[in-house]
Coordinates of C-alpha atoms and ligand atoms in Angstrom, one line a residue:
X1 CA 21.5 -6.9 2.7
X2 CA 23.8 -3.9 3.8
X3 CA 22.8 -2.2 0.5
X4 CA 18.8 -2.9 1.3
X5 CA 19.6 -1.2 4.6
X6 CA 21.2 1.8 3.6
X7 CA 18.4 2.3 1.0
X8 CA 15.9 2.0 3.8
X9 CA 17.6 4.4 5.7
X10 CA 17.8 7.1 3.1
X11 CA 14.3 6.8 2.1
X12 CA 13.7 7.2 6.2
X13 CA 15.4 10.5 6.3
X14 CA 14.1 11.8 3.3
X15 CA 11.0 11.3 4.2
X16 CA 11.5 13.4 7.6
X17 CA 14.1 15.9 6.0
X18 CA 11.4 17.0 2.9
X19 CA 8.5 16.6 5.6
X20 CA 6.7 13.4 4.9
X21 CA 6.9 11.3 8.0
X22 CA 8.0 12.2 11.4
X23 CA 7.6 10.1 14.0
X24 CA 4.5 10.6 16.2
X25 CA 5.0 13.1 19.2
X26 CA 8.8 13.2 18.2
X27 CA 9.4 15.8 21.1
X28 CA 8.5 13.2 23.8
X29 CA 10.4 10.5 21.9
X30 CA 7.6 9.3 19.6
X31 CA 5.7 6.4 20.3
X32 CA 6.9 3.0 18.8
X33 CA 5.4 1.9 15.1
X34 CA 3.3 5.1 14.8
X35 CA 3.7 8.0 12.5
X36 CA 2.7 11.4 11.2
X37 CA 2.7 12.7 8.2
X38 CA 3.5 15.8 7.4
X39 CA 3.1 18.9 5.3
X40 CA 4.1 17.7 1.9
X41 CA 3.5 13.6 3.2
X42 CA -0.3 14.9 4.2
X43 CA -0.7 15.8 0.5
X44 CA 0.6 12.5 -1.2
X45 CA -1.6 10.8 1.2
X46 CA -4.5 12.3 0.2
X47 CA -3.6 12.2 -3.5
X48 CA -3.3 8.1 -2.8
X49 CA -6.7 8.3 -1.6
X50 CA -8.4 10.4 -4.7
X51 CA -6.9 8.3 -7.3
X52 CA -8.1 4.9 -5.2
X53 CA -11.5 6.4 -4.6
X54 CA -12.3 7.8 -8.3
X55 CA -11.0 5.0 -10.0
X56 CA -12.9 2.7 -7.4
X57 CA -16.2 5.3 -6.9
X58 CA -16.6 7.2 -9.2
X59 CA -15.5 4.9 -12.2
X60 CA -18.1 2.4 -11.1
X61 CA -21.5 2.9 -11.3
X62 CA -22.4 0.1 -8.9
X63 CA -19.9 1.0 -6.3
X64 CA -20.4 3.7 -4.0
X65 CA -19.0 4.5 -0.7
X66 CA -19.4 4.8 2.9
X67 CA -17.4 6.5 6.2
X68 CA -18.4 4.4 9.2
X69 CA -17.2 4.4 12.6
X70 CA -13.8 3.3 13.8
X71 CA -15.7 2.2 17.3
X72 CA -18.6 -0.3 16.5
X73 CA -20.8 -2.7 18.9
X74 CA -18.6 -5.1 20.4
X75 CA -21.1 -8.1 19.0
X76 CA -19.6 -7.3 15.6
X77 CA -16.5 -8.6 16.5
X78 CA -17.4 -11.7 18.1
X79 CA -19.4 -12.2 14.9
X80 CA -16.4 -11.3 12.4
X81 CA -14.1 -14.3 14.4
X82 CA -11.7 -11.6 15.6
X83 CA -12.3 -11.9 19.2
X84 CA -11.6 -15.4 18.7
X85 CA -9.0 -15.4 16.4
X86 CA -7.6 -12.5 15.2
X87 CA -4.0 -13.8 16.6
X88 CA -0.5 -14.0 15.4
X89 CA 1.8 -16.4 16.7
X90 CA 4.7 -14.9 18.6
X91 CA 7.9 -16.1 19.6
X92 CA 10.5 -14.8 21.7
X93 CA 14.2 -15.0 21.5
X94 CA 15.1 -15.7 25.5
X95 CA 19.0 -14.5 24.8
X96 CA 18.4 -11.3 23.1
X97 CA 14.5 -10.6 24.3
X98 CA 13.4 -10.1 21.1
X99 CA 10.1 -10.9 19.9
X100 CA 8.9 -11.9 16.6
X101 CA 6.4 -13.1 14.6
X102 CA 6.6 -17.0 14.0
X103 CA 5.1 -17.4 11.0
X104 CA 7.1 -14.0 9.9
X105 CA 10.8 -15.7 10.5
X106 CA 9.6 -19.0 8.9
X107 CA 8.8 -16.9 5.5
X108 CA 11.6 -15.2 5.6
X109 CA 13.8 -18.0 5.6
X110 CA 11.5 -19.2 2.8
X111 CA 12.3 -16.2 0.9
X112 CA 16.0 -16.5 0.9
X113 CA 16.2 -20.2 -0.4
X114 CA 14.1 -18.7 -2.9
X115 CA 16.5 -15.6 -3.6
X116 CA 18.9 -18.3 -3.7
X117 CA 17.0 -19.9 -7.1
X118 CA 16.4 -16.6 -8.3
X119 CA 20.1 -16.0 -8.5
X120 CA 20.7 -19.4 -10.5
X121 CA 17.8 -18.2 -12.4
X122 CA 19.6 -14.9 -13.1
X123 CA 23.1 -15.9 -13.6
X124 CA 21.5 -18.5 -16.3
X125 CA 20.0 -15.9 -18.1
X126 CA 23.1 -13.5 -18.2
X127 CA 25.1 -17.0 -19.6
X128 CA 22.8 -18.1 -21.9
X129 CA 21.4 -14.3 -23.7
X130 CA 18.6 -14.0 -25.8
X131 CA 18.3 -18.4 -26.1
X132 CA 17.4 -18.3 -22.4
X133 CA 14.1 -20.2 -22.0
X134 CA 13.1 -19.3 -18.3
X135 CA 10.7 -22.0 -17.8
X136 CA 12.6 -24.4 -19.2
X137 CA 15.4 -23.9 -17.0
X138 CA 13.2 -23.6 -13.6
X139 CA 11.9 -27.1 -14.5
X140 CA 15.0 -28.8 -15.8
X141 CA 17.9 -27.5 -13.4
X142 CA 18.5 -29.5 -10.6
X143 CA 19.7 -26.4 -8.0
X144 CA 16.5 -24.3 -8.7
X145 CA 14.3 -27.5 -8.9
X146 CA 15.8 -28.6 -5.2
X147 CA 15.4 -24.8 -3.7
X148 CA 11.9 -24.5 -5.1
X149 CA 10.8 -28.0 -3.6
X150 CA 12.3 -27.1 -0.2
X151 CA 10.4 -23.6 -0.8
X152 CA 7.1 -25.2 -1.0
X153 CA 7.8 -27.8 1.9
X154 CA 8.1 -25.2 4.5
X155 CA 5.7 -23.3 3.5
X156 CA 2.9 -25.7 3.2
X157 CA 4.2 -27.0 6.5
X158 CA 3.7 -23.6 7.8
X159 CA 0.2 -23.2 6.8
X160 CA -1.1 -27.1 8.3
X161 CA 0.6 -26.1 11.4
X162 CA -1.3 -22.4 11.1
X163 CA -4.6 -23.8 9.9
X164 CA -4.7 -26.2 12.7
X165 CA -3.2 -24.2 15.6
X166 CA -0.4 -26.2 16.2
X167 CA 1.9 -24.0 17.4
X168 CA 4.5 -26.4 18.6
X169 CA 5.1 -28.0 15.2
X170 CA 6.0 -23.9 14.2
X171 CA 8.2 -23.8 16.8
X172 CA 10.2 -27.7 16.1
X173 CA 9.8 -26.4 12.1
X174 CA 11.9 -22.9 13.6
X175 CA 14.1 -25.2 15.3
X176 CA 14.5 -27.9 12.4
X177 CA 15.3 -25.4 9.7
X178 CA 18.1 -23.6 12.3
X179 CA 16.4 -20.5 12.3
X180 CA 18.6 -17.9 14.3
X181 CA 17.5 -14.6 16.0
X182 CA 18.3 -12.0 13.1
X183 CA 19.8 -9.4 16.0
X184 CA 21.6 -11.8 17.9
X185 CA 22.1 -14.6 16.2
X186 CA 20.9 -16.9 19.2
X187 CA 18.8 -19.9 18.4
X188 CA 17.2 -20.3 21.9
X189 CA 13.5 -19.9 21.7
X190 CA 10.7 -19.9 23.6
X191 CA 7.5 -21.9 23.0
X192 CA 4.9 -20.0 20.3
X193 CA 2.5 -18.5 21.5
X194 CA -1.1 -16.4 20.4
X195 CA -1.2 -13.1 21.1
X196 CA -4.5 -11.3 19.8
X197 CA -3.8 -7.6 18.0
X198 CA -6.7 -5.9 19.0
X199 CA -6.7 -2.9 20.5
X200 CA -9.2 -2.5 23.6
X201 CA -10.8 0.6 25.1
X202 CA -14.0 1.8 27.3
X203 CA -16.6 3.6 26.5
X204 CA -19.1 4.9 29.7
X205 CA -18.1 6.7 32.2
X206 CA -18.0 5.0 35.8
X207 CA -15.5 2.1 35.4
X208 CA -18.3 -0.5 36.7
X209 CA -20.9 0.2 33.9
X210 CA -18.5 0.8 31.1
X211 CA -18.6 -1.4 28.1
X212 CA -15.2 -3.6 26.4
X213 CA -15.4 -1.9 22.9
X214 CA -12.7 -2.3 20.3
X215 CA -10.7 0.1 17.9
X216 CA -11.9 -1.7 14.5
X217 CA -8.3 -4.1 13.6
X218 CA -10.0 -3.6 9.6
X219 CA -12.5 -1.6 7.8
X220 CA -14.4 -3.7 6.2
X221 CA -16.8 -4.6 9.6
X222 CA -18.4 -1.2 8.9
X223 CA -19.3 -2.4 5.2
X224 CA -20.7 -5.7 6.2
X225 CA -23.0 -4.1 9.4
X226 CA -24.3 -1.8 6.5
X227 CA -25.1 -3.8 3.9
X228 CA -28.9 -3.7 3.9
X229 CA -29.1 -0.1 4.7
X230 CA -26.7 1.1 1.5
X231 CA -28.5 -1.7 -0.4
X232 CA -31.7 -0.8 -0.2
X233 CA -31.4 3.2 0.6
X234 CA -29.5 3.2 -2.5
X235 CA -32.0 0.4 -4.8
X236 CA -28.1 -1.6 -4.9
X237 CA -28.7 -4.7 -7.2
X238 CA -26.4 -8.0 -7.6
X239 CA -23.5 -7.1 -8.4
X240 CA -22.6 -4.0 -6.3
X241 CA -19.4 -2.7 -4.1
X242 CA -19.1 -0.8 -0.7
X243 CA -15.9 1.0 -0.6
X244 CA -14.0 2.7 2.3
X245 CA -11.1 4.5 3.3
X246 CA -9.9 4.7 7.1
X247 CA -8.5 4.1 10.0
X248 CA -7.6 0.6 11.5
X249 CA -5.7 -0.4 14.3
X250 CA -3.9 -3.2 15.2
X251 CA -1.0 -4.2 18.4
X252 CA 1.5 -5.4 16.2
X253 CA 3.7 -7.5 17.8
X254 CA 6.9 -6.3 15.8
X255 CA 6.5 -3.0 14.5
X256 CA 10.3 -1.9 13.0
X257 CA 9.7 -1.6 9.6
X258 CA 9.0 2.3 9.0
X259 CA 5.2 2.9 8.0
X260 CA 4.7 -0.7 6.7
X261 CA 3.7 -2.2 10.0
X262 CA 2.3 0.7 12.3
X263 CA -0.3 0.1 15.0
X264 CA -2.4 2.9 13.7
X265 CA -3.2 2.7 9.9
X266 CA -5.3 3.5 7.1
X267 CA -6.8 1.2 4.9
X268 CA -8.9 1.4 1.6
X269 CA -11.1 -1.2 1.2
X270 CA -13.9 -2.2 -1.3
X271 CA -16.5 -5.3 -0.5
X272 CA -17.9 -6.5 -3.7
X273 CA -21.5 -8.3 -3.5
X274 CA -22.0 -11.1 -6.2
X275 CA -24.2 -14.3 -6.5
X276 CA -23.2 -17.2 -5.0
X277 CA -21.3 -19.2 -7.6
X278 CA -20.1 -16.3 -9.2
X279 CA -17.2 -15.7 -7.2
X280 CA -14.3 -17.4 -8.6
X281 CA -14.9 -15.2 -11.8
X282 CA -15.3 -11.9 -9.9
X283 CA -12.1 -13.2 -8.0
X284 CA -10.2 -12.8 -11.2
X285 CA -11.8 -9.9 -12.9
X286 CA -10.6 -7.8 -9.5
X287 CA -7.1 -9.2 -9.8
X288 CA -6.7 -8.0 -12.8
X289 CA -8.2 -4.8 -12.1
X290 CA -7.0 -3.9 -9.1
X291 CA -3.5 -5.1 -11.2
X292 CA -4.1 -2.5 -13.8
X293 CA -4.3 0.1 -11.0
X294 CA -0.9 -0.6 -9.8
X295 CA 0.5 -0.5 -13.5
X296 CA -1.4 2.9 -14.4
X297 CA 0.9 4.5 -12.1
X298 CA 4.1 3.0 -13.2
X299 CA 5.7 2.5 -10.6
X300 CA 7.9 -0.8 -12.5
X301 CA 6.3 -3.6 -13.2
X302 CA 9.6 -5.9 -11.9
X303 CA 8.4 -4.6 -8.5
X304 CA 5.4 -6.4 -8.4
X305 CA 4.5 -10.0 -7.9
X306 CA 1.2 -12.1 -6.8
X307 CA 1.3 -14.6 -4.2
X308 CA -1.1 -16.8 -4.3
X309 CA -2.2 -18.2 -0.4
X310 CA -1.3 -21.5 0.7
X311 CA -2.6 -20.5 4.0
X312 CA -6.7 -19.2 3.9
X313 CA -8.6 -17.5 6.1
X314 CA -11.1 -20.6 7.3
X315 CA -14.0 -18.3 5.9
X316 CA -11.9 -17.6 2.3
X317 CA -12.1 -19.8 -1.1
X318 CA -9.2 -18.2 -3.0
X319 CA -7.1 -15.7 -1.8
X320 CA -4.3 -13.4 -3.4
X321 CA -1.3 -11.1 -2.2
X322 CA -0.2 -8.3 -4.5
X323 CA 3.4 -7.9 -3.0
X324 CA 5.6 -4.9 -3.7
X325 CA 9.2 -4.5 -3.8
X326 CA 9.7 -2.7 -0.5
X327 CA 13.4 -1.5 0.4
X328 CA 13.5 -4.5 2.6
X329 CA 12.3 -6.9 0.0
X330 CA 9.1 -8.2 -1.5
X331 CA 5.9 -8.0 0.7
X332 CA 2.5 -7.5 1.3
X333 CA 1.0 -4.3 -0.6
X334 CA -2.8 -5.2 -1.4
X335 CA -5.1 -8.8 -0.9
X336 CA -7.3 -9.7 -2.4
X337 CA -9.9 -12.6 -1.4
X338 CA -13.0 -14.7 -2.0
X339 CA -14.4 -13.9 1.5
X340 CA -17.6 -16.4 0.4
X341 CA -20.7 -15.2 3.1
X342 CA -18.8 -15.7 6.3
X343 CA -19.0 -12.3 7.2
X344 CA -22.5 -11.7 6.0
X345 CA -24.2 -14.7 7.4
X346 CA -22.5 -14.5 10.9
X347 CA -23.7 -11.0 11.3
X348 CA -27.1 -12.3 10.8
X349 CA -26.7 -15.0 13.5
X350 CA -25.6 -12.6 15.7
X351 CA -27.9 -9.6 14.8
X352 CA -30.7 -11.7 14.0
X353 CA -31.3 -9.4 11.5
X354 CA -31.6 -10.5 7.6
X355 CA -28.5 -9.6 5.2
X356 CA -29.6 -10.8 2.3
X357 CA -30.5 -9.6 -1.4
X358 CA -33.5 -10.7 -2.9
X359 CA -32.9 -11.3 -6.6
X360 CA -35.3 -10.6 -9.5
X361 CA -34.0 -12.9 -12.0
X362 CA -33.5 -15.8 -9.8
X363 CA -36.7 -14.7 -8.3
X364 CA -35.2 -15.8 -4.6
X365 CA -32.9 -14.3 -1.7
X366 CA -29.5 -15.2 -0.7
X367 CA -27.1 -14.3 1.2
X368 CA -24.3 -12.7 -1.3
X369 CA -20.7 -13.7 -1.6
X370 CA -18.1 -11.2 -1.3
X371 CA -15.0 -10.5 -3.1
X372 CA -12.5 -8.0 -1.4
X373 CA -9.7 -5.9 -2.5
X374 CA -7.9 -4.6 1.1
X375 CA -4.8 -2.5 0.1
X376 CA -3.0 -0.1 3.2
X377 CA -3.0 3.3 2.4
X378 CA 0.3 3.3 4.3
X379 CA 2.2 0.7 2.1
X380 CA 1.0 2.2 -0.5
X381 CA 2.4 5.8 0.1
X382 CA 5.5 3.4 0.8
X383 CA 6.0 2.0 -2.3
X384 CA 5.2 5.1 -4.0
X385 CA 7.7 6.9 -2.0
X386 CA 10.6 4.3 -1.9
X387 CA 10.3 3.4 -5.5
X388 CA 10.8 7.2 -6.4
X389 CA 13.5 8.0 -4.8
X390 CA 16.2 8.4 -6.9
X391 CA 20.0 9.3 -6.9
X392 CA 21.6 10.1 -10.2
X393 CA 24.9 11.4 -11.7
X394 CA 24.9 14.0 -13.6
X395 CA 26.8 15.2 -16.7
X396 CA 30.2 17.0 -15.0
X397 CA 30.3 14.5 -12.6
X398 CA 27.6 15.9 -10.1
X399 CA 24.8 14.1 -8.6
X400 CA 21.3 15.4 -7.5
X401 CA 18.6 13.2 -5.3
X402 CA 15.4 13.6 -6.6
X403 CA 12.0 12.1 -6.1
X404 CA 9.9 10.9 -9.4
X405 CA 7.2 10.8 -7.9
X406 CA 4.1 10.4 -10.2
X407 CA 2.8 13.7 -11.1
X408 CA -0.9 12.9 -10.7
X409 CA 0.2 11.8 -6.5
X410 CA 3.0 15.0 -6.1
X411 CA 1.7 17.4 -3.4
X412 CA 2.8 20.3 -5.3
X413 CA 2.2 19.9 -9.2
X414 CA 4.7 23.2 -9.9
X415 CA 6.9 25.5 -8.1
X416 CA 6.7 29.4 -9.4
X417 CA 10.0 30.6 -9.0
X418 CA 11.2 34.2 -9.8
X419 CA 14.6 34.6 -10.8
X420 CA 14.8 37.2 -9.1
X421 CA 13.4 39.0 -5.9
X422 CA 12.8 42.5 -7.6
X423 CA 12.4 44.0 -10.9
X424 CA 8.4 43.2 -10.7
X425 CA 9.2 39.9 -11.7
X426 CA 7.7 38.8 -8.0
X427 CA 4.4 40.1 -8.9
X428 CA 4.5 38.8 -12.1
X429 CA 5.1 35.2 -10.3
X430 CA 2.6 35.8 -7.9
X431 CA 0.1 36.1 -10.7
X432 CA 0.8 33.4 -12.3
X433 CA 0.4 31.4 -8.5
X434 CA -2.8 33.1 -8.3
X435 CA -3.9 31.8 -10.8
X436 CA -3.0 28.1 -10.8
X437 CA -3.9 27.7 -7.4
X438 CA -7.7 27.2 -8.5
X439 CA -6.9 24.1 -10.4
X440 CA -3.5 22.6 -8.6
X441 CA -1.3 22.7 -5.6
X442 CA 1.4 25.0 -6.2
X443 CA 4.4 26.5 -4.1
X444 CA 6.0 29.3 -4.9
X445 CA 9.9 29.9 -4.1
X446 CA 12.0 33.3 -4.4
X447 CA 15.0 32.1 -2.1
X448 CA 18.5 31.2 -3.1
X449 CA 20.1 30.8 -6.7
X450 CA 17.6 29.2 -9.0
X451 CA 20.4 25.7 -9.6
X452 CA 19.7 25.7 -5.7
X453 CA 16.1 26.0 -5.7
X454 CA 15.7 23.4 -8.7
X455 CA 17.9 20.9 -6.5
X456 CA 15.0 21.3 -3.3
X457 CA 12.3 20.9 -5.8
X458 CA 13.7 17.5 -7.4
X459 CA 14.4 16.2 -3.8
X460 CA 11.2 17.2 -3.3
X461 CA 9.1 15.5 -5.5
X462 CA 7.9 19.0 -7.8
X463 CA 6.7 17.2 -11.2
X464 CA 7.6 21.5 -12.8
X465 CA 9.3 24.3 -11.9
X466 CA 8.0 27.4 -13.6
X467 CA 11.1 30.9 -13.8
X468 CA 10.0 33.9 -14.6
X469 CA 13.0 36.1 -15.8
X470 CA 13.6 39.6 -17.5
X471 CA 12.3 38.3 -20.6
X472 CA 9.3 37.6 -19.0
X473 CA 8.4 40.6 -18.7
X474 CA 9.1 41.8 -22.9
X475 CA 7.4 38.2 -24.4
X476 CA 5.2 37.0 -22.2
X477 CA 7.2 33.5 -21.3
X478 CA 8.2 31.4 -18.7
X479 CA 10.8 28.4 -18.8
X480 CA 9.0 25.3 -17.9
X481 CA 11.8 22.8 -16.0
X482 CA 10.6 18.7 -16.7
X483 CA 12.0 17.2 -12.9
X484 CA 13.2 13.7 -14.5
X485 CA 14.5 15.1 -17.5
X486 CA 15.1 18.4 -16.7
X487 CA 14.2 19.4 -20.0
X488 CA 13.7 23.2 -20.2
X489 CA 11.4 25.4 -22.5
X490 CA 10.2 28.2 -23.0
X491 CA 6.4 28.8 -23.3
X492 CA 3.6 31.4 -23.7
X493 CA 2.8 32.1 -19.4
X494 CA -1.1 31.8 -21.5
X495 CA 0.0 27.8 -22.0
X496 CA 1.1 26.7 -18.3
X497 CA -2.0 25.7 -17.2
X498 CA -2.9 23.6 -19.8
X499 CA 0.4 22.1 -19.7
X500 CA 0.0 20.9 -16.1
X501 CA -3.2 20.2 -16.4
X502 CA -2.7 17.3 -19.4
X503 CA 0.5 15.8 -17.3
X504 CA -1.8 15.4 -14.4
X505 CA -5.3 14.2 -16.1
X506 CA -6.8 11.7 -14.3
X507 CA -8.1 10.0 -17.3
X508 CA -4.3 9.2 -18.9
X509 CA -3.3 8.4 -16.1
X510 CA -5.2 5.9 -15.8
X511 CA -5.5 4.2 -19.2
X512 CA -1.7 3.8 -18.9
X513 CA -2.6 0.8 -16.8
X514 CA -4.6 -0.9 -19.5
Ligands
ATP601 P1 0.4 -8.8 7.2 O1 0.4 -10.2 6.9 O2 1.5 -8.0 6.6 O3 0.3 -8.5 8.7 P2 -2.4 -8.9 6.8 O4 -2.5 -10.0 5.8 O5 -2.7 -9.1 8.2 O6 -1.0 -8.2 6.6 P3 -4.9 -7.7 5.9 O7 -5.6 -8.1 7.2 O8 -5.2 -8.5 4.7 O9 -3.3 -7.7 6.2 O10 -5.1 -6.2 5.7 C1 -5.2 -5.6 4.4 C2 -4.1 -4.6 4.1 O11 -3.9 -3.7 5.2 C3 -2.7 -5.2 4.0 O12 -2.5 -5.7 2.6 C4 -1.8 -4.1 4.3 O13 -1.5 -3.3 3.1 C5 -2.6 -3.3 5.3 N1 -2.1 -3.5 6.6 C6 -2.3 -4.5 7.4 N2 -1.7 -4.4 8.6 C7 -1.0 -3.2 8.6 C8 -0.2 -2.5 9.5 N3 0.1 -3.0 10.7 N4 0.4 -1.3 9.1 C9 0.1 -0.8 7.9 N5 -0.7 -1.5 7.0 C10 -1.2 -2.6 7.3

């Protein structure tokens, strides 16, 4: 645990020391669970985004994308359940005033009797070697057959008492399993209570004539209200997808875990239209890809696992959690779910206007049912982040910090570095910068020794760091510098383009998922 929060602490400052995240308005303070990126985490961001939206956009020809807006008529909420029920269940701890998240301390106790099997699982494996049958031994071992069956109780507890709102049976389960207050240690609770995370505002501007509107708590509203007009100003047939990228907003109730859990986020989402009937299958075929995206990137497959929902959404047939191996453990990256026509049919109550698709070949209209992929842009950039950050010895005894980030997501594909400032190897640099800057991000660097300058690129993420030297200037080469390996070489200046160019092609990048 000590270990988990000294990682989490580094990636924290490295983030703010290389200029990913600072806190937002840092100079007043900042302003709890929010964040802004900076000049080097504004690029990743948007890399995120670009790799998302092609793979979702422009790699599909029936899915195309929209930008709506964060405010929307306050009927759409009503419709979508979340004036009603967008709520998480809070408790608070009356020794040490700290609030939580019910359902949030119940999982994580769930969690830790099932690190506790893991461990068996783990120490079995190291005893037995190569004979280890895993399943075998999760099905025949007493210990791990005990933690996994208390697991499952709790949890499926959890979710009755969710699904039908009974929030004291949350709080006697928090009291039953001796659930303490993770600060304090205290086990004297209050009663659980709903709190709803929506974020209200006004628009209008005398205070008797203004109207409740809502910052949207999710994207995917904006799809839904514009599903006839992008089905039918864009001849959309059966099966089709609405994607999205933006903002959402939400009044967390405990907000201390870095970017993960902000009030102010961005997610991207895609709604995918399909027959009714069809949906299980389309269920799975976006699993898998939306599980191929993850792998293409590489960011270690052991720090991915799905979780299944034993809880639903009332409106939801089959739900899935693709959760990520955050610094503070596994959790919630991307979901994906079966959203049936909830959303689609109570906007038509409530509009009274038609959402439907008429369908050739069954020659009738229906309502469609929607499959959803919903992963935060945020978490994302998290695990990307965290899962790249790396601190390694060295030959000699040295260590350097250095950030392997994916080169297709780096802000800066290659630092130009002269070795240098003066004998015209500075112009011949900026040249060279001139002319990669067309196709990639690229910084250039003349300060300190060039060991020094190497370090601040690796820390910073820099996939290549390009040195022109004297010899330069008599064959017409540059030393190319591989950040993980650190491999150096010497190649024609002619051939640095198309060397960056085929580390960072979208195309193999992508196939690496398959
Ligand atoms: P959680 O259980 O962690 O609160 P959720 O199940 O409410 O998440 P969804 O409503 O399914 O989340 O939202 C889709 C995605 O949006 C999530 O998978 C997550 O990546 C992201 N997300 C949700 N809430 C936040 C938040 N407060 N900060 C950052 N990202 C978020």
């Amino acid at each position: 645990m000590a270990k988990q929060q000294d990682t989490f602490k580094q990636v924290i400052a490295h983030a703010k020391e290389y200029g990913y995240i600072f806190s937002s308005s840092e100079i007043y303070d900042g302003l709890s669970a929010v964040y802004d990126y900076g000049q080097n985490g504004a690029e990743l961001k948007k890399n995120i985004k670009e790799y998302w939206w092609k793979s979702m956009v422009q790699l599909h020809e029936n899915i195309v994308g929209l930008d709506a807006a964060i405010l929307m008529h306050p009927t759409t909420w009503k419709a979508s359940g979340h004036v009603d029920a967008f709520n998480d269940p809070l408790i608070d701890n009356k020794d040490s005033k700290k609030r939580y998240r019910a359902d949030v301390l119940v999982e994580d106790h769930a969690e830790k009797i099932n690190q506790k099997a893991q461990k068996e699982i783990t120490k079995a494996r190291k005893r037995f070697g190569d004979k280890f049958d895993e399943a075998e031994f999760v099905n025949t071992n007493p210990r791990v057959i005990r933690y996994k069956k208390e697991e499952k109780e709790i949890l499926e507890r959890l979710a009755k008492s969710l699904t039908e709102e009974n929030l004291a049976d949350v709080k006697d389960l928090i009291e039953e399993l001796g659930i303490a207050c993770p600060e304090s240690g205290s086990k004297n609770w209050t009663d659980v209570k709903q709190f709803n995370l929506m974020f209200g505002t006004k628009l209008g501007a005398s205070a008797d004539s203004a109207t409740d509107l809502y910052l949207r708590p999710e994207t995917a509203q904006g799809i839904f209200v514009n599903f006839a007009n992008v089905q039918k100003t864009g001849r959309m047939k059966i099966p089709f997808g609405i994607a999205q990228i933006g903002k959402a907003f939400r009044n967390e109730i405990v907000a201390r875990q870095f970017i993960f859990r902000q009030r102010e986020f961005e997610q991207m989402e895609m709604q995918f239209f399909v027959r009714p009937g069809d949906e299980l299958k389309w269920f799975e075929h976006w699993k898998e890809t939306r599980q191929n995206w993850h792998a293409s990137l590489g960011l270690g497959e052991e720090n991915y696992r799905f979780h299944d929902h034993e809880k639903m959404a009332h409106y939801a047939n089959a739900a899935t959690d693709i959760e990520f191996n955050f610094p503070f453990g596994f959790k919630e990256l991307e979901g994906i779910h079966s959203r049936t026509d909830f959303d689609l049919k109570a906007h038509e109550e409530h509009s009274g206007k038609k959402l439907q698709f008429f369908d050739p070949e069954m020659n009738k209209n229906y309502v469609p049912y929607v499959i959803e992929t919903s992963i935060g842009l945020d978490r994302m950039f998290l695990a990307v982040f965290s899962s790249s950050l790396k601190e390694e010895e060295l030959e000699g005894g040295s260590t350097r910090t250095v950030l392997k980030l994916p080169a297709i997501l780096a802000p800066y594909k290659a630092a130009i570095l002269p070795l240098v400032k003066k004998d015209g190897l500075p112009e011949i640099a900026r040249e060279l910068m001139e002319e990669l800057q067309w196709d990639f991000n690229v910084s250039y660097d003349e300060k300190d020794a060039v060991g020094r300058r190497y370090r601040r690129q690796d820390a910073a993420g820099t996939p290549f760091c390009i040195t022109i030297d004297h010899d330069t200037k008599e064959d017409n080469q540059v030393t190319i510098r591989h950040r993980d390996t650190m491999e150096q070489k010497r190649v024609p200046i002619s051939e640095v383009k198309n060397i960056i160019a085929k580390e960072v092609d979208f195309r193999t990048w992508m196939q690496k998922g398959k």
